[in-house]
PDB file of C-alpha atoms in Angstrom:
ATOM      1  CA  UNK A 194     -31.402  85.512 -17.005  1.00 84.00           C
ATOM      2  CA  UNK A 195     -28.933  83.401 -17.586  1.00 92.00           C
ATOM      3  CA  UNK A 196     -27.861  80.760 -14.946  1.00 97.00           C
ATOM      4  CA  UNK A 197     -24.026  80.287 -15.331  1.00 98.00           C
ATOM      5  CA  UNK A 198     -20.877  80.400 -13.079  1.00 98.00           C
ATOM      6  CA  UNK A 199     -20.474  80.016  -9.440  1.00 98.00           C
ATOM      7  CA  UNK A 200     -23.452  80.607  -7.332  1.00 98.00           C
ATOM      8  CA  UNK A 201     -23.369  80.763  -3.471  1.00 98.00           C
ATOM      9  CA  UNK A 202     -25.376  78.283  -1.619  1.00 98.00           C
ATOM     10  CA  UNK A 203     -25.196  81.127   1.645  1.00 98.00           C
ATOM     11  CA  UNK A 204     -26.063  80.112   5.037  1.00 98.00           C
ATOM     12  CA  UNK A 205     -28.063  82.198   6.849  1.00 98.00           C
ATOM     13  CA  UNK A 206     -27.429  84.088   9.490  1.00 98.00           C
ATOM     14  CA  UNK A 207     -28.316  83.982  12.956  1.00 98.00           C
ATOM     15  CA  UNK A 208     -27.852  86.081  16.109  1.00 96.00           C
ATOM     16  CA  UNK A 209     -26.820  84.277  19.375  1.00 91.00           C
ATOM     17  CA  UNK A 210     -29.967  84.142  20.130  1.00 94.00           C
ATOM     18  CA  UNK A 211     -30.687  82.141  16.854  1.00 95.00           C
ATOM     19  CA  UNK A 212     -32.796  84.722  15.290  1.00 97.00           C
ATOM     20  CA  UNK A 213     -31.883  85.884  11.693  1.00 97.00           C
ATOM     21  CA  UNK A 214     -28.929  88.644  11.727  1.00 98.00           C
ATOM     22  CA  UNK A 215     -30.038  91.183   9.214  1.00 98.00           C
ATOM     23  CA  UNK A 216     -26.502  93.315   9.420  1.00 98.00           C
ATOM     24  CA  UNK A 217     -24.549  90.196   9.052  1.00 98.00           C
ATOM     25  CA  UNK A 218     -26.537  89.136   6.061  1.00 98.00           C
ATOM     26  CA  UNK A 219     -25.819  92.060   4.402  1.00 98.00           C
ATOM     27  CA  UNK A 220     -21.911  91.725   5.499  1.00 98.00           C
ATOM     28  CA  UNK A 221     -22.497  88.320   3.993  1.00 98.00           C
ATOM     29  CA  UNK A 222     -23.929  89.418   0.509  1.00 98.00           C
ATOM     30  CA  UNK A 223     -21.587  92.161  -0.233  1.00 98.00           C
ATOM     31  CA  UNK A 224     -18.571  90.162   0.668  1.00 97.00           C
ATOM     32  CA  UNK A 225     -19.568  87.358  -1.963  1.00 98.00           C
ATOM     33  CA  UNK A 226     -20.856  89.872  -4.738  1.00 98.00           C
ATOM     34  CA  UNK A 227     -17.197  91.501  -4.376  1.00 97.00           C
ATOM     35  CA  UNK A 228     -15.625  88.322  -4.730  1.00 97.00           C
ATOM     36  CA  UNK A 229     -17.303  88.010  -8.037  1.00 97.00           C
ATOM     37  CA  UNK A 230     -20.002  85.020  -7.612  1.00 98.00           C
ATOM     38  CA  UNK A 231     -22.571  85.129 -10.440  1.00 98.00           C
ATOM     39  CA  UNK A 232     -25.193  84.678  -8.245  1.00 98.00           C
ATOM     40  CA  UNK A 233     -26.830  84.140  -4.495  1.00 98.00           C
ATOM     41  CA  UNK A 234     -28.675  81.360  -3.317  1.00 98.00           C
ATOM     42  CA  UNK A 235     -30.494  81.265  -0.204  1.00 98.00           C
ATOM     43  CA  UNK A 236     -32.461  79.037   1.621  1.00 98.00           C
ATOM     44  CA  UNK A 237     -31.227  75.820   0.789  1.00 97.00           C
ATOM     45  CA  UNK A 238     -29.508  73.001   2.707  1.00 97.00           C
ATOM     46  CA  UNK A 239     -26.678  75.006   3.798  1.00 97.00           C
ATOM     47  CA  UNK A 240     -28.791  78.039   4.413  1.00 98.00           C
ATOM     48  CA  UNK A 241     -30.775  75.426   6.760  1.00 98.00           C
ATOM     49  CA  UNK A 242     -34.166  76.077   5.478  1.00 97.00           C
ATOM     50  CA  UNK A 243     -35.375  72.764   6.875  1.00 96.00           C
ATOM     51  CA  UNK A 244     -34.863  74.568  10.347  1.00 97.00           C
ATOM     52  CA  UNK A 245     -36.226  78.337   9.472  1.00 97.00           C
ATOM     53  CA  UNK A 246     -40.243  78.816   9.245  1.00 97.00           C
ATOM     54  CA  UNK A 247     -41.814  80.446   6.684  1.00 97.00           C
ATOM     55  CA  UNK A 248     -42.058  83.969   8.329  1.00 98.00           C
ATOM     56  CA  UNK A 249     -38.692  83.922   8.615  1.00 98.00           C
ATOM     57  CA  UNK A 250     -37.831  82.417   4.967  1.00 98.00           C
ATOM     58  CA  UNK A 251     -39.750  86.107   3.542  1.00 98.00           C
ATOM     59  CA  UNK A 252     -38.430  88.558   6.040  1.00 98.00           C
ATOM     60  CA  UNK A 253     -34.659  87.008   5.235  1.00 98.00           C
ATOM     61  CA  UNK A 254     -35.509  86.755   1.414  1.00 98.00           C
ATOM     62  CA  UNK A 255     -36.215  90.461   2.175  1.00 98.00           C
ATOM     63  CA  UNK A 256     -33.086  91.752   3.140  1.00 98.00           C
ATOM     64  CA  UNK A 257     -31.002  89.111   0.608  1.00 98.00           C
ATOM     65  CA  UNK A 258     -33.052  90.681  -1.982  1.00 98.00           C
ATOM     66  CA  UNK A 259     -32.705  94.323  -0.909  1.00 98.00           C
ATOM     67  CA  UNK A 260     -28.952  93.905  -0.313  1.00 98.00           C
ATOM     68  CA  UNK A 261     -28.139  92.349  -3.685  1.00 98.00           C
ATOM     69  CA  UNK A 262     -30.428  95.095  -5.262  1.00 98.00           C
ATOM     70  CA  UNK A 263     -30.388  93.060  -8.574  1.00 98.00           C
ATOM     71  CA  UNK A 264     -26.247  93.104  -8.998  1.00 98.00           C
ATOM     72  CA  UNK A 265     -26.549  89.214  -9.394  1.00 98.00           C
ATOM     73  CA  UNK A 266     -29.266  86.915  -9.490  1.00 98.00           C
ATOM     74  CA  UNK A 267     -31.236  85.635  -6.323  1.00 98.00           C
ATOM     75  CA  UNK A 268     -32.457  82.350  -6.206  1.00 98.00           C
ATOM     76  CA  UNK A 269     -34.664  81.284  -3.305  1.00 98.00           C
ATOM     77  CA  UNK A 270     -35.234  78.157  -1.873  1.00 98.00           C
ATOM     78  CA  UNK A 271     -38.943  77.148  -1.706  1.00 98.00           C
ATOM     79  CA  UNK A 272     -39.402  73.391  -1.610  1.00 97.00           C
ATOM     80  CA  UNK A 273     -41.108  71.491   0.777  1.00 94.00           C
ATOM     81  CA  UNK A 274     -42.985  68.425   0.701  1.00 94.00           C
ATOM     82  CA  UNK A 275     -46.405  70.194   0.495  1.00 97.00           C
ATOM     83  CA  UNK A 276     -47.213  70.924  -2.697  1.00 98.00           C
ATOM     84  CA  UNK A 277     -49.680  73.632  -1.723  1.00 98.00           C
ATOM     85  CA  UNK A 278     -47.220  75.235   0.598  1.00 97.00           C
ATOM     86  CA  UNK A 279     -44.326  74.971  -2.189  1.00 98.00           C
ATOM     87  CA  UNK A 280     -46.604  76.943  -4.654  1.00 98.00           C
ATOM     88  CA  UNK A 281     -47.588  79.531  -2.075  1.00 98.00           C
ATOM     89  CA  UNK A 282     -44.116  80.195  -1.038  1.00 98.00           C
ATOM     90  CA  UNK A 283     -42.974  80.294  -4.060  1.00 98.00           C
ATOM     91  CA  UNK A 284     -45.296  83.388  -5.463  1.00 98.00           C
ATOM     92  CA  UNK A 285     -45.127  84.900  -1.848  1.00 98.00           C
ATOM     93  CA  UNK A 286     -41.263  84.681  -2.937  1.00 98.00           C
ATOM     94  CA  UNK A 287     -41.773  86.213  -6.683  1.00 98.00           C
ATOM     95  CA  UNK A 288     -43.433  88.654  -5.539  1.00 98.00           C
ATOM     96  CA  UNK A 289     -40.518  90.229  -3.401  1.00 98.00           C
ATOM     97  CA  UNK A 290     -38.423  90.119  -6.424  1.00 98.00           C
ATOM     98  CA  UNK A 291     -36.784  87.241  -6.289  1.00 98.00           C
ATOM     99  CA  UNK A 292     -35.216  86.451 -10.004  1.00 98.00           C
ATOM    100  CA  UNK A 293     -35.255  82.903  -9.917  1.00 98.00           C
ATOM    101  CA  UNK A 294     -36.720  80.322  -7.248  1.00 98.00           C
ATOM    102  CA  UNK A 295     -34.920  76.668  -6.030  1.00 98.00           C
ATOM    103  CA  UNK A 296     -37.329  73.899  -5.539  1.00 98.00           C
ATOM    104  CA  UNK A 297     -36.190  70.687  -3.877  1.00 98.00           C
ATOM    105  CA  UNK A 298     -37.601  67.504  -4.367  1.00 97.00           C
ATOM    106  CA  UNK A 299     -40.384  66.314  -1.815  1.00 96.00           C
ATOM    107  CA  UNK A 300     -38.102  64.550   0.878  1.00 93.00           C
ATOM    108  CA  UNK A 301     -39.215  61.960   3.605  1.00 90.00           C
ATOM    109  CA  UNK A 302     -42.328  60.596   2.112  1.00 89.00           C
ATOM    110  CA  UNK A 303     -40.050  59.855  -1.177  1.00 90.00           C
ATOM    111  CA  UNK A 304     -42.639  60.273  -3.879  1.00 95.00           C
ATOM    112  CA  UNK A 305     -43.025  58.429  -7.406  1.00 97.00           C
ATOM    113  CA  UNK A 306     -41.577  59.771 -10.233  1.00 98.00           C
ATOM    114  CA  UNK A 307     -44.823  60.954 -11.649  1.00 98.00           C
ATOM    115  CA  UNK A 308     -45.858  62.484  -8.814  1.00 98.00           C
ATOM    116  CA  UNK A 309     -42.765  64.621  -8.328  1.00 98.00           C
ATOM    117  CA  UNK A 310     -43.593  65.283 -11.844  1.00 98.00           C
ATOM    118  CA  UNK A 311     -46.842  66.922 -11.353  1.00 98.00           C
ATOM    119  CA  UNK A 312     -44.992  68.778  -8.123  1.00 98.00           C
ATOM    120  CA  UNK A 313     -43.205  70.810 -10.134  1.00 98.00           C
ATOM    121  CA  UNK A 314     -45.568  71.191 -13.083  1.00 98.00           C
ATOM    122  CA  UNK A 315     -47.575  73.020 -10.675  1.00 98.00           C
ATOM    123  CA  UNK A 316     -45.264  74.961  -9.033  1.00 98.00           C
ATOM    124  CA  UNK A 317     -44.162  76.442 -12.414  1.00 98.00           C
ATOM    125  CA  UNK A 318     -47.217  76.842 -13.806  1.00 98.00           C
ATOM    126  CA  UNK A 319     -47.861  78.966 -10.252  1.00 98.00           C
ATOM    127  CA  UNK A 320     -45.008  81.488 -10.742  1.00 98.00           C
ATOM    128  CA  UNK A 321     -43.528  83.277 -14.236  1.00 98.00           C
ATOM    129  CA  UNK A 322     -39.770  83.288 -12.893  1.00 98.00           C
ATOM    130  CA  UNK A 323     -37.862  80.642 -14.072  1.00 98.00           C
ATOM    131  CA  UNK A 324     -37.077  77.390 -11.523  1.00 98.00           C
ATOM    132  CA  UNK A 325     -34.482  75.323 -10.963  1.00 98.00           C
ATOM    133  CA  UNK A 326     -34.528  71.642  -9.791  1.00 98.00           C
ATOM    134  CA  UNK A 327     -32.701  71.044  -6.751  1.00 98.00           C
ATOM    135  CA  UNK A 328     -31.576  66.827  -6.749  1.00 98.00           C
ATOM    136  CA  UNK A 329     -30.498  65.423  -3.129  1.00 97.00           C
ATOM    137  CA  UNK A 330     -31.198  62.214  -3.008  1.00 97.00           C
ATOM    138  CA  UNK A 331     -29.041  61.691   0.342  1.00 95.00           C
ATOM    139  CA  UNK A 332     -31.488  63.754   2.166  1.00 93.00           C
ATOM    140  CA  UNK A 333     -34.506  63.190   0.189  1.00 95.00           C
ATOM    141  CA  UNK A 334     -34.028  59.335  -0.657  1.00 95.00           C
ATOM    142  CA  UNK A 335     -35.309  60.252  -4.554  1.00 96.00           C
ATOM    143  CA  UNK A 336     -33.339  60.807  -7.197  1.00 97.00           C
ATOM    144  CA  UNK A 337     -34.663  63.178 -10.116  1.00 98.00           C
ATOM    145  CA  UNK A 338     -34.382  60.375 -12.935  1.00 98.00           C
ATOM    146  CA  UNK A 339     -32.955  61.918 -16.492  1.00 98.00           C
ATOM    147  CA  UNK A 340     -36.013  60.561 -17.615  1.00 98.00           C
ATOM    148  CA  UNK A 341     -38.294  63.388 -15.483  1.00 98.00           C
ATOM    149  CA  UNK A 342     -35.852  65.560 -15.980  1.00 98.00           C
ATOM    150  CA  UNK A 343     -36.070  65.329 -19.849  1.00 98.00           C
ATOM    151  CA  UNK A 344     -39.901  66.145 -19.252  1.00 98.00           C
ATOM    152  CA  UNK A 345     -39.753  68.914 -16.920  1.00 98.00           C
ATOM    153  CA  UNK A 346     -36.865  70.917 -19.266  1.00 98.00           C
ATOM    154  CA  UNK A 347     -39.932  71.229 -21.593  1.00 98.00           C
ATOM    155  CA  UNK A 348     -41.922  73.753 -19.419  1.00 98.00           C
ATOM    156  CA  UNK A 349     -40.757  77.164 -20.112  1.00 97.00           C
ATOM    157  CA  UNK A 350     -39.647  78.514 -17.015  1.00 98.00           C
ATOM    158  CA  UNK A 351     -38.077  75.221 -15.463  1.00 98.00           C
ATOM    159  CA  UNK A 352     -34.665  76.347 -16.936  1.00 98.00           C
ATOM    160  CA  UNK A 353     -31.899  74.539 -14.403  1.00 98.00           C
ATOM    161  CA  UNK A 354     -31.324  71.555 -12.088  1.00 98.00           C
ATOM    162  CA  UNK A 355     -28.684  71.370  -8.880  1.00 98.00           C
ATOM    163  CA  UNK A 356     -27.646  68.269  -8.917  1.00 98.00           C
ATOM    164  CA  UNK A 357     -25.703  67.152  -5.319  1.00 98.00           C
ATOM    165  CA  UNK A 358     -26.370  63.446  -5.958  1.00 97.00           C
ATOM    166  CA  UNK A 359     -22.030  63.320  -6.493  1.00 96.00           C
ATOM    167  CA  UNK A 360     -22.241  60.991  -9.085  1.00 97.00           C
ATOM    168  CA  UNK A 361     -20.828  63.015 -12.149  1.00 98.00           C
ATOM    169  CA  UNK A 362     -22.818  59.976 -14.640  1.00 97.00           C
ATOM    170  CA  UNK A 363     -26.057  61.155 -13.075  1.00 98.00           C
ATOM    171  CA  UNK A 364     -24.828  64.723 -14.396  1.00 98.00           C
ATOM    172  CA  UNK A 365     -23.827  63.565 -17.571  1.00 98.00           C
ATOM    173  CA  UNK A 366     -27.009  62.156 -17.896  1.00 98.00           C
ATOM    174  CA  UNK A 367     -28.963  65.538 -17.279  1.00 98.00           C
ATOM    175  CA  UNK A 368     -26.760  67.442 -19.847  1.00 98.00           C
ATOM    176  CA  UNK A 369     -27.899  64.375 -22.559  1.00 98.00           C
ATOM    177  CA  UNK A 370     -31.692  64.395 -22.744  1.00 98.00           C
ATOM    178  CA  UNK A 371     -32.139  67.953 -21.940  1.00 98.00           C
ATOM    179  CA  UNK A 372     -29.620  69.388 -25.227  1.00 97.00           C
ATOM    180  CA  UNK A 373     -32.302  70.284 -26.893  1.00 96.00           C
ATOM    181  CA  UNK A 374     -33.687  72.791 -24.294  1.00 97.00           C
ATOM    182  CA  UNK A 375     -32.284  75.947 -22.995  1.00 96.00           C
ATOM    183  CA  UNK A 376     -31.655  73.957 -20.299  1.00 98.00           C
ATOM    184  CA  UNK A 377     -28.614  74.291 -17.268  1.00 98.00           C
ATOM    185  CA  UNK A 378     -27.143  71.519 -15.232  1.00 98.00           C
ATOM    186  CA  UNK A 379     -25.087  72.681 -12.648  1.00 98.00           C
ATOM    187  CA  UNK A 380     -22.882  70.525  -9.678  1.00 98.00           C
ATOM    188  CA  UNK A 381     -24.320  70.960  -6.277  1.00 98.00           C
ATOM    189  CA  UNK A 382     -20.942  69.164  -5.502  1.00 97.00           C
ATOM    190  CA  UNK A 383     -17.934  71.430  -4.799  1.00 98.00           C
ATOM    191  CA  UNK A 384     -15.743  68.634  -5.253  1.00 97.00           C
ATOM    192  CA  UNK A 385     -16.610  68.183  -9.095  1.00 98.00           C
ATOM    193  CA  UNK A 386     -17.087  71.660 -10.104  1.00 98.00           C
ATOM    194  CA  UNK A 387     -14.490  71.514 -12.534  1.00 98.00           C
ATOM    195  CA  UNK A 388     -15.523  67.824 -13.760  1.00 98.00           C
ATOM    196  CA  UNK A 389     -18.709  68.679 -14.309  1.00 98.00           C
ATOM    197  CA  UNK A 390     -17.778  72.179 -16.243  1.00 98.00           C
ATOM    198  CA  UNK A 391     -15.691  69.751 -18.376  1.00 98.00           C
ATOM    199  CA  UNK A 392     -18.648  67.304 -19.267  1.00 98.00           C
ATOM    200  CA  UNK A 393     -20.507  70.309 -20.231  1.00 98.00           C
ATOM    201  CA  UNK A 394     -21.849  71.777 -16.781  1.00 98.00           C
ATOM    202  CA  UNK A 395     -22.979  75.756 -16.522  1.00 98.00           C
ATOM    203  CA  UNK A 396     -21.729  75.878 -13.299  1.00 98.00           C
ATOM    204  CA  UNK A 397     -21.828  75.147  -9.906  1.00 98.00           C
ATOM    205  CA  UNK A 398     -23.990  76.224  -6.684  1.00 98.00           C
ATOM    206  CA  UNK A 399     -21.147  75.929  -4.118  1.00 98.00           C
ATOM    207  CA  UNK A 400     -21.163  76.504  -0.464  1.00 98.00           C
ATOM    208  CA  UNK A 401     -17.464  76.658  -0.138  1.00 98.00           C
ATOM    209  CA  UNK A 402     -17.778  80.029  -1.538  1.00 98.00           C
ATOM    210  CA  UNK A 403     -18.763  81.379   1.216  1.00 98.00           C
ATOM    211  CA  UNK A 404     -15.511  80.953   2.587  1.00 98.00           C
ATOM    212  CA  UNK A 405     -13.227  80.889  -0.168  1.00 97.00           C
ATOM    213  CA  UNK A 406     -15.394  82.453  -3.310  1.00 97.00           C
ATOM    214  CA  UNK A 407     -12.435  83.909  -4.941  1.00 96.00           C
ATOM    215  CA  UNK A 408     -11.098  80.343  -5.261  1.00 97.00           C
ATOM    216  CA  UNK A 409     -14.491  78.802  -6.836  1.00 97.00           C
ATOM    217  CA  UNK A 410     -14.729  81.425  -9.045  1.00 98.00           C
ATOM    218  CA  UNK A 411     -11.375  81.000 -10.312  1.00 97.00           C
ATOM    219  CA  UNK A 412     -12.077  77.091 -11.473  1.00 98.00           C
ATOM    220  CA  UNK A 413     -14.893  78.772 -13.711  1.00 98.00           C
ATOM    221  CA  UNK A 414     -13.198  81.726 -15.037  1.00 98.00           C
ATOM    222  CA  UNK A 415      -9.696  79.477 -15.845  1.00 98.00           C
ATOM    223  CA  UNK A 416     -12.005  76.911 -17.831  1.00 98.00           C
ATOM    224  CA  UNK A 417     -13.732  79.725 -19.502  1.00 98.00           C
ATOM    225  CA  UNK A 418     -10.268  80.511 -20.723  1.00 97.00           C
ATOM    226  CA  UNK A 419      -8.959  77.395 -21.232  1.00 98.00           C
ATOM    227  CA  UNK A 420      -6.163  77.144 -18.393  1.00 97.00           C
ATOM    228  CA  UNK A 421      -7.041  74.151 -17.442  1.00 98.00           C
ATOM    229  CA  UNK A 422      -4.304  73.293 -15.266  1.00 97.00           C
ATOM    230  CA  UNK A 423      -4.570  76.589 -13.663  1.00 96.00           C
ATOM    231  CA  UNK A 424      -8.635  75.112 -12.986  1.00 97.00           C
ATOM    232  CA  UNK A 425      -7.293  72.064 -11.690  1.00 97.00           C
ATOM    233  CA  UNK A 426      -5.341  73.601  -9.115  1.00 97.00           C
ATOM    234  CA  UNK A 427      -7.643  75.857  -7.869  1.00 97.00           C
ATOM    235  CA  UNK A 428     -10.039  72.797  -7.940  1.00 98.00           C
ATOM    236  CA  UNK A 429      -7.773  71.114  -5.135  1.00 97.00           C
ATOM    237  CA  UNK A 430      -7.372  73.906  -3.136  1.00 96.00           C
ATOM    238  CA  UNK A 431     -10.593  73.596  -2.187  1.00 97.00           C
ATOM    239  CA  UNK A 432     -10.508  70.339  -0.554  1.00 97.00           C
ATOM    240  CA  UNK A 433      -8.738  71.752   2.270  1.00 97.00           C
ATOM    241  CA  UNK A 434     -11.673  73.438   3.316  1.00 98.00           C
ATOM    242  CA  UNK A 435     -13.840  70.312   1.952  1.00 97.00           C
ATOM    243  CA  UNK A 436     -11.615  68.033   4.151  1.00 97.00           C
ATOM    244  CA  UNK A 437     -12.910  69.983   7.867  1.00 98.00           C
ATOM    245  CA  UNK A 438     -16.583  70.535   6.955  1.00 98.00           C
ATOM    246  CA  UNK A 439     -16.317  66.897   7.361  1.00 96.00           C
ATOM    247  CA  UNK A 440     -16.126  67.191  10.861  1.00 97.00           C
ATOM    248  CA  UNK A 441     -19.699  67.945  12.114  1.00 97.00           C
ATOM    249  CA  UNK A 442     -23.277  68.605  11.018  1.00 97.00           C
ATOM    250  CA  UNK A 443     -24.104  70.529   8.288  1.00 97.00           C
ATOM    251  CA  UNK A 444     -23.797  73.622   8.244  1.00 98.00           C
ATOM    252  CA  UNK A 445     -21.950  73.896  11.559  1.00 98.00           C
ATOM    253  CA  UNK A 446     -18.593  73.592  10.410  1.00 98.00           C
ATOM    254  CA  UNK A 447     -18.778  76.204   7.562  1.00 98.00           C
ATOM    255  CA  UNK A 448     -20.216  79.165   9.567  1.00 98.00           C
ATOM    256  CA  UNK A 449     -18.069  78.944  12.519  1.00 98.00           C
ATOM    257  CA  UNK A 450     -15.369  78.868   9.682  1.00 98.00           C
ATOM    258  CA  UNK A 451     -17.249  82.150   8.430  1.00 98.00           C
ATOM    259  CA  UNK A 452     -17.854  83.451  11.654  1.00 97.00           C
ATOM    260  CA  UNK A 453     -13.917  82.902  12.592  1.00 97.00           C
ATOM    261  CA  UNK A 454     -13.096  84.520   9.027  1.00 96.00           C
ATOM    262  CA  UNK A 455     -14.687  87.810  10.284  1.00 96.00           C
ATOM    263  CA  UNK A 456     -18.431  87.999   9.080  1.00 97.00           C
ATOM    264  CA  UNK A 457     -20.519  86.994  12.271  1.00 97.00           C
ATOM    265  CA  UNK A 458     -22.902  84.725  10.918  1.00 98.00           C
ATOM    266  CA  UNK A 459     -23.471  82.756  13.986  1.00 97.00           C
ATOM    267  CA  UNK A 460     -24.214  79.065  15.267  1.00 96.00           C
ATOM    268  CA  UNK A 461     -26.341  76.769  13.094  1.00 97.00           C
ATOM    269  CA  UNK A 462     -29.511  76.331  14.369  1.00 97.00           C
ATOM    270  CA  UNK A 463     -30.061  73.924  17.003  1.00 96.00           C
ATOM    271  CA  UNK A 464     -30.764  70.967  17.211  1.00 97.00           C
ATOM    272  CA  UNK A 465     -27.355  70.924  15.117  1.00 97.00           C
ATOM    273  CA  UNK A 466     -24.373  71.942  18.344  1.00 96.00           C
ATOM    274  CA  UNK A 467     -21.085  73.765  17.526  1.00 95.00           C
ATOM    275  CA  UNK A 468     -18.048  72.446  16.995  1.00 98.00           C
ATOM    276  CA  UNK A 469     -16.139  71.871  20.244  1.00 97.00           C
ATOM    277  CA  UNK A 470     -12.626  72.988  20.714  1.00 98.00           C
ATOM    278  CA  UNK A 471     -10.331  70.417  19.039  1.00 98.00           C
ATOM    279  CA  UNK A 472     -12.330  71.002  15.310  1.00 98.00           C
ATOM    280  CA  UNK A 473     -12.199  74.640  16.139  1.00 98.00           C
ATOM    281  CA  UNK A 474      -8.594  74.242  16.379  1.00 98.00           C
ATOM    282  CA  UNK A 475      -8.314  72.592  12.983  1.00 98.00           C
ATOM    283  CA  UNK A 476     -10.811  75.417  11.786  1.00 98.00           C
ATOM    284  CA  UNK A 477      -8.311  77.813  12.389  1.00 97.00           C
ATOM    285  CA  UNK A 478      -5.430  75.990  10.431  1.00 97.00           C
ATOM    286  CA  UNK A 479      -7.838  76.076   7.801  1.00 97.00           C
ATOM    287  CA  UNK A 480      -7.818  79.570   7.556  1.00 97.00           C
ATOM    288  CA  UNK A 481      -4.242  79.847   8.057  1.00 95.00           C
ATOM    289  CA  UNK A 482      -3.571  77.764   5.226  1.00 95.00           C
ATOM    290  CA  UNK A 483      -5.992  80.300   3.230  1.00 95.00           C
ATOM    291  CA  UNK A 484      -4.554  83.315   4.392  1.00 89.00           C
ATOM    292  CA  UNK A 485      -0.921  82.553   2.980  1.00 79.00           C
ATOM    293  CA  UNK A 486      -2.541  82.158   0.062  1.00 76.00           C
ATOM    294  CA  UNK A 487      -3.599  85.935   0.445  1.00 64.00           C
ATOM    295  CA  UNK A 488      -7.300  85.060   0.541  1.00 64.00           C
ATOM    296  CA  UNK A 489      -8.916  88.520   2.054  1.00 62.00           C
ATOM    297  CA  UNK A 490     -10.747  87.134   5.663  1.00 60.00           C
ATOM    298  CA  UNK A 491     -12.390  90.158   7.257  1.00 49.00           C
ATOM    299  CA  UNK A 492     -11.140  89.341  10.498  1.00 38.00           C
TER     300      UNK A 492
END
């Protein structure tokens, strides 16, 4: 498997009731595998796993999995700050069929270096499908140093890292002491997908495509071919859509935008509220300024 191109960080679903919407999950999967991501990945900080239990982690890895029926890749979140529960999750999740598994760092107790070494050393060593290292150091308060980094690209089936630390150095970094390995680095930043493709960047795990996935596919296909300028305008028209999520707690923002676009994905789950009237309002012009750019909404 190789981990390239644009990959959906999805939110997940929920009913009104805040349970997981299987129907709209599979709404959710086809739309973005039509749109031409190269890959779906679930249960991360847009698909609020901090906020979803366990249970519910494998029944929804369940459906993702069975929807996507192996057109793209699935990668599944299954950090935590346990290591024991990381490692259990993580086989529970291999053994549905996931193809490739997202581990964040350890987050709130904000571990040494060496110790978030041996964290993943064991969590690889636990499953055969490959991993990829998921850096967040504004929620986790740790950065993955290039350092670790360098060590952990040296087991087998650690074979990526997301890095969302915005710094495109701290990137740069990544793509330097792991050359030697078969080894991707890919921007967990929509804002610098295109920077970081041009410093030598696989991809990007964006969660503007849920929205707009035509558009952040198009940055990666026009650098593939070399229209750069064409890239860089695609690039911008994302922070339209960048500019509103802005406007309230992650993810809430991006699924009512979802939700409005057609595919009813539902509220975040609480304790995060939806967006009152006024944002809604500017949600709209969001997709109005989308639409005349004849990006297919379902609504």
């Amino acid at each position: 498997m190789e981990v390239k191109g644009i990959i959906t960080a999805m939110v997940t679903p929920f009913d009104n009731n805040q349970n997981i919407d299987g129907n709209a999950t599979r709404q959710l999967v086809n739309k973005l595998i039509n749109s031409g991501v190269s890959g779906i990945f679930i249960l991360g900080t847009n698909g609020e796993f901090h906020l979803v239990t366990n249970d519910e982690k494998v029944a929804f890895a369940k459906v993702v999995i069975d929807e996507v029926n192996k057109r793209v890749p699935v990668y599944v979140g299954t950090g935590g700050n346990s290591t024991r529960e990381a490692v259990a999750l993580s086989q529970k999740m291999e053994e549905l069929g996931a193809d490739a598994l997202s581990v964040i760092t350890p987050y709130f107790l904000v571990p040494s270096q060496r110790e978030v070494l041996q964290h993943y050393t064991a969590i690889a060593e636990a499953v055969s499908i490959p991993v990829v290292l998921y850096n967040i150091p504004k929620h986790t308060g740790i950065n993955l140093e290039p350092e670790t980094v360098k060590e952990l690209a040296k087991i087998k089936n650690i074979v990526a890292i997301k890095d969302s630390s915005g710094k495109l150095d701290n990137m740069e970094k990544y793509i330097k002491v792991t050359a030697e390995e078969e080894f991707a680095v890919l921007s967990g930043s929509d804002s610098l997908i295109l920077p970081a493709l041009k410093i030598g960047a696989a991809g990007a795990i964006a969660a503007t495509s849920n929205l707009i996935p035509e558009i952040d596919v198009s940055i990666y296909e026009y650098f593939i071919k070399g229209e750069l300028e064409k890239a860089a305008k695609a690039q911008q028209e994302i922070e339209v859509l960048r500019a509103v999520l802005k406007l309230g707690t992650v993810p809430s923002i991006l699924k009512k935008a979802v939700q409005l676009s057609g595919i009813p994905v539902g509220p975040a789950r609480l304790p995060v509220a939806e967006p009152g009237e006024e944002v809604i309002g500017k949600i709209r012009e969001v997709l109005e300024y989308y639409q005349g750019r004849e990006i297919k909404f379902h609504c």
